[in-house]
Every structure is written in structure tokens, then in C-alpha cells.
PDB file of C-alpha atoms in Angstrom:
ATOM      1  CA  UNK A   2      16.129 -29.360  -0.278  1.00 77.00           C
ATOM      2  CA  UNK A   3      15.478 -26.664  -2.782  1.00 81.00           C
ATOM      3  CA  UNK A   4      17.326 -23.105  -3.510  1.00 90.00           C
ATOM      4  CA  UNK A   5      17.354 -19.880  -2.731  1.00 92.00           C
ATOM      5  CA  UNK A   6      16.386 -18.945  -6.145  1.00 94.00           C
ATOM      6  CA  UNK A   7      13.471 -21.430  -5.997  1.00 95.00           C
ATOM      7  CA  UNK A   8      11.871 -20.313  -2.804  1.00 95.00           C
ATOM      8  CA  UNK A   9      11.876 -16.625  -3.833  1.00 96.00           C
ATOM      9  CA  UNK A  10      10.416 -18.151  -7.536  1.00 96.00           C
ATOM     10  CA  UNK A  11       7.747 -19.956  -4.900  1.00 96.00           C
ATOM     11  CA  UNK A  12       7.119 -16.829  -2.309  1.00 96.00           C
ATOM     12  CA  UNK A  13       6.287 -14.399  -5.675  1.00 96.00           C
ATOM     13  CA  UNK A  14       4.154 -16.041  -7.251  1.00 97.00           C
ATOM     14  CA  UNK A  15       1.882 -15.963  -4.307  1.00 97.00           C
ATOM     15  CA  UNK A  16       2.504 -12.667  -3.803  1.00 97.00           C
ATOM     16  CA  UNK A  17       2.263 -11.451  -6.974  1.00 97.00           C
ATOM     17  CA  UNK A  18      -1.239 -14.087  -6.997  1.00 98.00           C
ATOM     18  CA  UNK A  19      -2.574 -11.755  -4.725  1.00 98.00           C
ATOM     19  CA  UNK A  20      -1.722  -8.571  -6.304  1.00 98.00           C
ATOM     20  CA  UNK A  21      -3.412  -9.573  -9.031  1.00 98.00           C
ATOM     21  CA  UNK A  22      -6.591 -10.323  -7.048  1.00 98.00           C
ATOM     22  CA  UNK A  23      -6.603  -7.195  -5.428  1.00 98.00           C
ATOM     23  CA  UNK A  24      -5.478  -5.476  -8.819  1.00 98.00           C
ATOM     24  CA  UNK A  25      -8.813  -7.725 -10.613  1.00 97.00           C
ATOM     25  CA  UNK A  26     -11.233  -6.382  -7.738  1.00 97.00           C
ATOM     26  CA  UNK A  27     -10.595  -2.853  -7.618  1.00 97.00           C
ATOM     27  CA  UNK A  28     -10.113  -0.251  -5.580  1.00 97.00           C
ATOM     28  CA  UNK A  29     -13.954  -1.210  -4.585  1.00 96.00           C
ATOM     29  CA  UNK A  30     -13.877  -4.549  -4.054  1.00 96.00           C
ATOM     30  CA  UNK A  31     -10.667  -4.737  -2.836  1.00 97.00           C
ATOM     31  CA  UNK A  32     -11.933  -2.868   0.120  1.00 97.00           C
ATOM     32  CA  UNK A  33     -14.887  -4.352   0.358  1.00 94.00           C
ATOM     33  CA  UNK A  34     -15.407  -6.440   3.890  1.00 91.00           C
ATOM     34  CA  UNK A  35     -17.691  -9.420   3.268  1.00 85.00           C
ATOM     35  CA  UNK A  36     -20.677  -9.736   6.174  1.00 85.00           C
ATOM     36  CA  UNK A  37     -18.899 -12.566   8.514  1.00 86.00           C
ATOM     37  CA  UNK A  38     -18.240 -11.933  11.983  1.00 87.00           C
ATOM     38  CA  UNK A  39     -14.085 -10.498  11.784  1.00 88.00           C
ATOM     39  CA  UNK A  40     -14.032 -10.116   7.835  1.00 91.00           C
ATOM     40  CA  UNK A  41     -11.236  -8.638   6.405  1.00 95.00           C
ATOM     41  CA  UNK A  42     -11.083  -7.034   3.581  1.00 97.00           C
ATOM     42  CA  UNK A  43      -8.681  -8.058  -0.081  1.00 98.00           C
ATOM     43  CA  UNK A  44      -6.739  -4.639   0.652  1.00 98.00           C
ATOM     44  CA  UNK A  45      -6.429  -5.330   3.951  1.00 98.00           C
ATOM     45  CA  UNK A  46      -5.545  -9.200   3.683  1.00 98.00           C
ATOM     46  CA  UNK A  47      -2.712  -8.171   1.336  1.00 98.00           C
ATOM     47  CA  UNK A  48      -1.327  -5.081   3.144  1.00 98.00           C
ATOM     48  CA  UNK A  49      -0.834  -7.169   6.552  1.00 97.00           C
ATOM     49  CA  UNK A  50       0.740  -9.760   4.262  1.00 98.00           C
ATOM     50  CA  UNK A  51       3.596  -6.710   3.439  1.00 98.00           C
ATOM     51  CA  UNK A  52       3.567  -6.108   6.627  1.00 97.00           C
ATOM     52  CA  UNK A  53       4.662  -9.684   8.034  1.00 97.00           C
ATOM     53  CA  UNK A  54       7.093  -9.698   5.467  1.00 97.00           C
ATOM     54  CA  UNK A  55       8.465  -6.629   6.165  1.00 96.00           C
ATOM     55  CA  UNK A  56       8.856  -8.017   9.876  1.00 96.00           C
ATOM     56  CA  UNK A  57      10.070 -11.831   9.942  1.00 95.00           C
ATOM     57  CA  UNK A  58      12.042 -11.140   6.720  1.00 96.00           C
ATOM     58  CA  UNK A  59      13.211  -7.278   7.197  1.00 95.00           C
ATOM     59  CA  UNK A  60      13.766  -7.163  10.848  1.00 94.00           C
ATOM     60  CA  UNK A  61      14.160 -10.645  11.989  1.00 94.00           C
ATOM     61  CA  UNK A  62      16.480 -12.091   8.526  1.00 94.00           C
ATOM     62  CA  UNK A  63      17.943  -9.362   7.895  1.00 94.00           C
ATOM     63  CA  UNK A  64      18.028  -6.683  10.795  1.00 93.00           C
ATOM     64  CA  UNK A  65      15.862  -3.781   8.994  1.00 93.00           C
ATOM     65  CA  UNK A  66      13.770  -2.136  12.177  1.00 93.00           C
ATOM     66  CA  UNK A  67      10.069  -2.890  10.470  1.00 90.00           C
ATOM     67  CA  UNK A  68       8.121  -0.039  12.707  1.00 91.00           C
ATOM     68  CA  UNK A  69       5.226  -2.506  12.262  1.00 93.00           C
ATOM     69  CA  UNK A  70       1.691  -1.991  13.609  1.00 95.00           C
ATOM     70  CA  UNK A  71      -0.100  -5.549  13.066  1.00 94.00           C
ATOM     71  CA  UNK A  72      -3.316  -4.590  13.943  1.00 94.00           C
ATOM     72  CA  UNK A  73      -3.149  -1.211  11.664  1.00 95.00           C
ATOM     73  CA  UNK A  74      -2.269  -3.763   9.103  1.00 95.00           C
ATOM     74  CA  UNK A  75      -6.062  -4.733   9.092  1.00 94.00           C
ATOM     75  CA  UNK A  76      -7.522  -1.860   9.051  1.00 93.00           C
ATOM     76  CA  UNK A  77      -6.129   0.085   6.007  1.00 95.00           C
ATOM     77  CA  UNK A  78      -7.455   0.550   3.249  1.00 97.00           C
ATOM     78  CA  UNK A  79      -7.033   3.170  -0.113  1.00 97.00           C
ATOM     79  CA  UNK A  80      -6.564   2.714  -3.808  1.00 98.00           C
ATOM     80  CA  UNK A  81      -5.150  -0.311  -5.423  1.00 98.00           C
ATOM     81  CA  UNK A  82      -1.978   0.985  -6.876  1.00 98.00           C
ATOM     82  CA  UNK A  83      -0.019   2.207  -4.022  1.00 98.00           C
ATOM     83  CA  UNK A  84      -0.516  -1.164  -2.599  1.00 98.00           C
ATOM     84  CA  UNK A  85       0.561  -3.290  -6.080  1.00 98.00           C
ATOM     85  CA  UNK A  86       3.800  -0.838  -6.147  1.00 98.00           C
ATOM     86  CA  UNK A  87       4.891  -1.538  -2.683  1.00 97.00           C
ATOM     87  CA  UNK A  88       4.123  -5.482  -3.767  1.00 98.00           C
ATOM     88  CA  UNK A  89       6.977  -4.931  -6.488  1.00 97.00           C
ATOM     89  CA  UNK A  90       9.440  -3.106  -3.909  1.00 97.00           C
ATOM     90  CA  UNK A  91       9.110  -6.205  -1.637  1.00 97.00           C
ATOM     91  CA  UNK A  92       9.261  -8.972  -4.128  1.00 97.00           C
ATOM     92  CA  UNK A  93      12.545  -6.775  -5.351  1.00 97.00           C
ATOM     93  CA  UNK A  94      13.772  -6.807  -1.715  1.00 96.00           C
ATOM     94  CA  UNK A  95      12.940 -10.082  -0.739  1.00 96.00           C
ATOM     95  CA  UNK A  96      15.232 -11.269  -3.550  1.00 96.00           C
ATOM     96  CA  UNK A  97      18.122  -9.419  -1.843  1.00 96.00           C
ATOM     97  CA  UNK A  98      17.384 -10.064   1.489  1.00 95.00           C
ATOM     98  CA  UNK A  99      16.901 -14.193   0.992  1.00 94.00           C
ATOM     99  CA  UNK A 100      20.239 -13.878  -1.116  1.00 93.00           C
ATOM    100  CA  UNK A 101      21.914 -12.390   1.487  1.00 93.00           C
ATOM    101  CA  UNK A 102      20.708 -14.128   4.434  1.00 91.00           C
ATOM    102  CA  UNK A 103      22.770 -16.295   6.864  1.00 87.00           C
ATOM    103  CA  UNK A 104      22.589 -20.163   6.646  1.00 83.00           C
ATOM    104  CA  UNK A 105      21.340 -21.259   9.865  1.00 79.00           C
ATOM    105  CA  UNK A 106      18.021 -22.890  11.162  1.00 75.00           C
ATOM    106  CA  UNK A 107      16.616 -19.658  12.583  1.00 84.00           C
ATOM    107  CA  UNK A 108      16.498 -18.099   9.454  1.00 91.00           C
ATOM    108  CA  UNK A 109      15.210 -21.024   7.856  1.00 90.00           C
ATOM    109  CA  UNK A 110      12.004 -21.380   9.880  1.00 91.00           C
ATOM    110  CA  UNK A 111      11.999 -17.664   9.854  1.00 94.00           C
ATOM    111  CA  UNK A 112      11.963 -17.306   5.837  1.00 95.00           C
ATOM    112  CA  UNK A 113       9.361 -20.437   5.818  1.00 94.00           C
ATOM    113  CA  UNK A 114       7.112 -19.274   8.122  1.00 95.00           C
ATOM    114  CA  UNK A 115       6.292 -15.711   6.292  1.00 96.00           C
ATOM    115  CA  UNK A 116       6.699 -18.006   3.196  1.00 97.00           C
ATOM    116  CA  UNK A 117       3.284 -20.289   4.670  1.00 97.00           C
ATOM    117  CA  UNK A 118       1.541 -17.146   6.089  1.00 97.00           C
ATOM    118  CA  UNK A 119       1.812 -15.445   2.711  1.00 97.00           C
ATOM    119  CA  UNK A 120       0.550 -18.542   0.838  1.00 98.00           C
ATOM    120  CA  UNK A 121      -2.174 -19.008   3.285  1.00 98.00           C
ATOM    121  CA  UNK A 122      -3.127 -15.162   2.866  1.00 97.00           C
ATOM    122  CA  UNK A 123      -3.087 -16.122  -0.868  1.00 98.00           C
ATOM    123  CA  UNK A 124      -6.162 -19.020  -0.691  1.00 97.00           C
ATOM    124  CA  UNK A 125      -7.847 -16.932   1.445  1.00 96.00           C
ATOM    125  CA  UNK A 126      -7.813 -13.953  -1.269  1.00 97.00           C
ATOM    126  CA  UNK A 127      -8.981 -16.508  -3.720  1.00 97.00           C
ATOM    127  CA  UNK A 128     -12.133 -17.289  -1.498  1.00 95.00           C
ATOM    128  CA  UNK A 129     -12.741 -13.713  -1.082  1.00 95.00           C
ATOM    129  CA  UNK A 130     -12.710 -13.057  -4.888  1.00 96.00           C
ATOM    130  CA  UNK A 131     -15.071 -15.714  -5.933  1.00 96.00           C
ATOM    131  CA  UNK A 132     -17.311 -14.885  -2.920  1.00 93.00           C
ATOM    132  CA  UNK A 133     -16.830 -10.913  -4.239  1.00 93.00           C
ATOM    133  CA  UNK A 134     -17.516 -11.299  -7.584  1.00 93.00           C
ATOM    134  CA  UNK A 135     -20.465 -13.539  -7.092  1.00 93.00           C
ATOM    135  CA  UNK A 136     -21.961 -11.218  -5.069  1.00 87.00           C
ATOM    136  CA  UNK A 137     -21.846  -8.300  -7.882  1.00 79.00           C
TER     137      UNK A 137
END
């Protein structure tokens, strides 16, 4: 079993792994969409990572309506800095939202599975940015 404090320690440094990805690429190469059949881009990879979290752990945890549009979420794009602030404001509300959520096995598997879809999200940035850079 591990803590609270220990799965939010675990959950940001993934996200903050891929902020600084995106943050290394550039606004550039953070929206740049490799030449594979459904590529996504870094920028886009991350912002539909805010978005799940905004979802299982906003709405579903802890009852925030997310307004969520999942296949927006792949689409956007824009400069890297918006999207590195709004990766602070959700590691800052993540840590009050897993401190203040309920004990029960729904929550659980609802906090782990946004927990494995972010760290997922997070090797597949990694790819991205080696196959990026080596492309320059």
C-alpha cells in the first residue's frame, strides 16, 4: 500500500516529465505532428493528458463538472507556456483533490487509472522527443 502523499509525489513527476518535454521542444516542436498514420502532436499529447485529469479526478473524485471535449483535446495546439501554467494549476489541485478524496474502491481505480494514462502519455512524449529532435 502506499500514501496519499506518495502517489501525488508519483503522478507529478510524470506530469511535470512531460512539461518539461514539451517546455525542451518548443512552441515548434511541441506542435509538431510526426508523419505516422494518427500522430499526435507533444502539445497535444499533454493537453488531453489535463484534460483526463481534469475529468476522472475533477468530475468523477471529486464532483467538479469538467466541460471536457476529448477529441478537442487532440487537436489543440498554441504556445508552450499557457500549457506549462495550467500543468502547475493541476499538479496544485490534484494535491487537494487526492487529499480530500473519499476512501473507497471507486476512487481508488479512479485516481489509478488517470495515474497509468498520464504515465503512459509520459513514455510516449519521450519517444516523440527523441524521434523530434533527431529529426532536426
Amino acid at each position: 500500500m502506499f500514501t496519499r502523499e506518495q502517489y501525488l509525489d508519483f503522478f507529478a513527476n510524470a506530469l511535470n516529465g512531460m512539461a518539461d518535454i514539451v517546455a525542451e521542444l518548443g512552441d515548434d516542436r511541441a506542435n509538431h505532428r510526426m508523419s505516422l498514420p494518427g500522430a499526435n502532436t507533444p502539445y497535444a499529447v499533454l493537453n488531453h493528458s489535463l484534460g483526463a485529469i481534469g475529468y476522472w479526478v475533477g468530475e468523477v473524485v471529486s464532483g467538479r463538472p469538467a466541460h471536457r471535449d476529448r477529441d478537442a483535446e487532440f487537436t489543440a495546439s498554441g504556445p508552450v507556456a499557457p500549457l506549462l501554467d495550467r500543468v502547475h494549476e493541476t499538479v496544485a489541485q490534484l494535491a487537494k483533490d487526492v487529499a480530500a478524496a473519499r476512501e473507497d474502491t471507486d476512487t481508488a481505480g479512479a485516481l489509478l487509472h488517470v495515474y497509468t494514462d498520464v504515465v503512459q502519455h509520459h513514455g510516449q512524449l519521450q519517444i516523440m522527443r527523441d524521434a523530434l529532435v533527431a529529426a532536426a
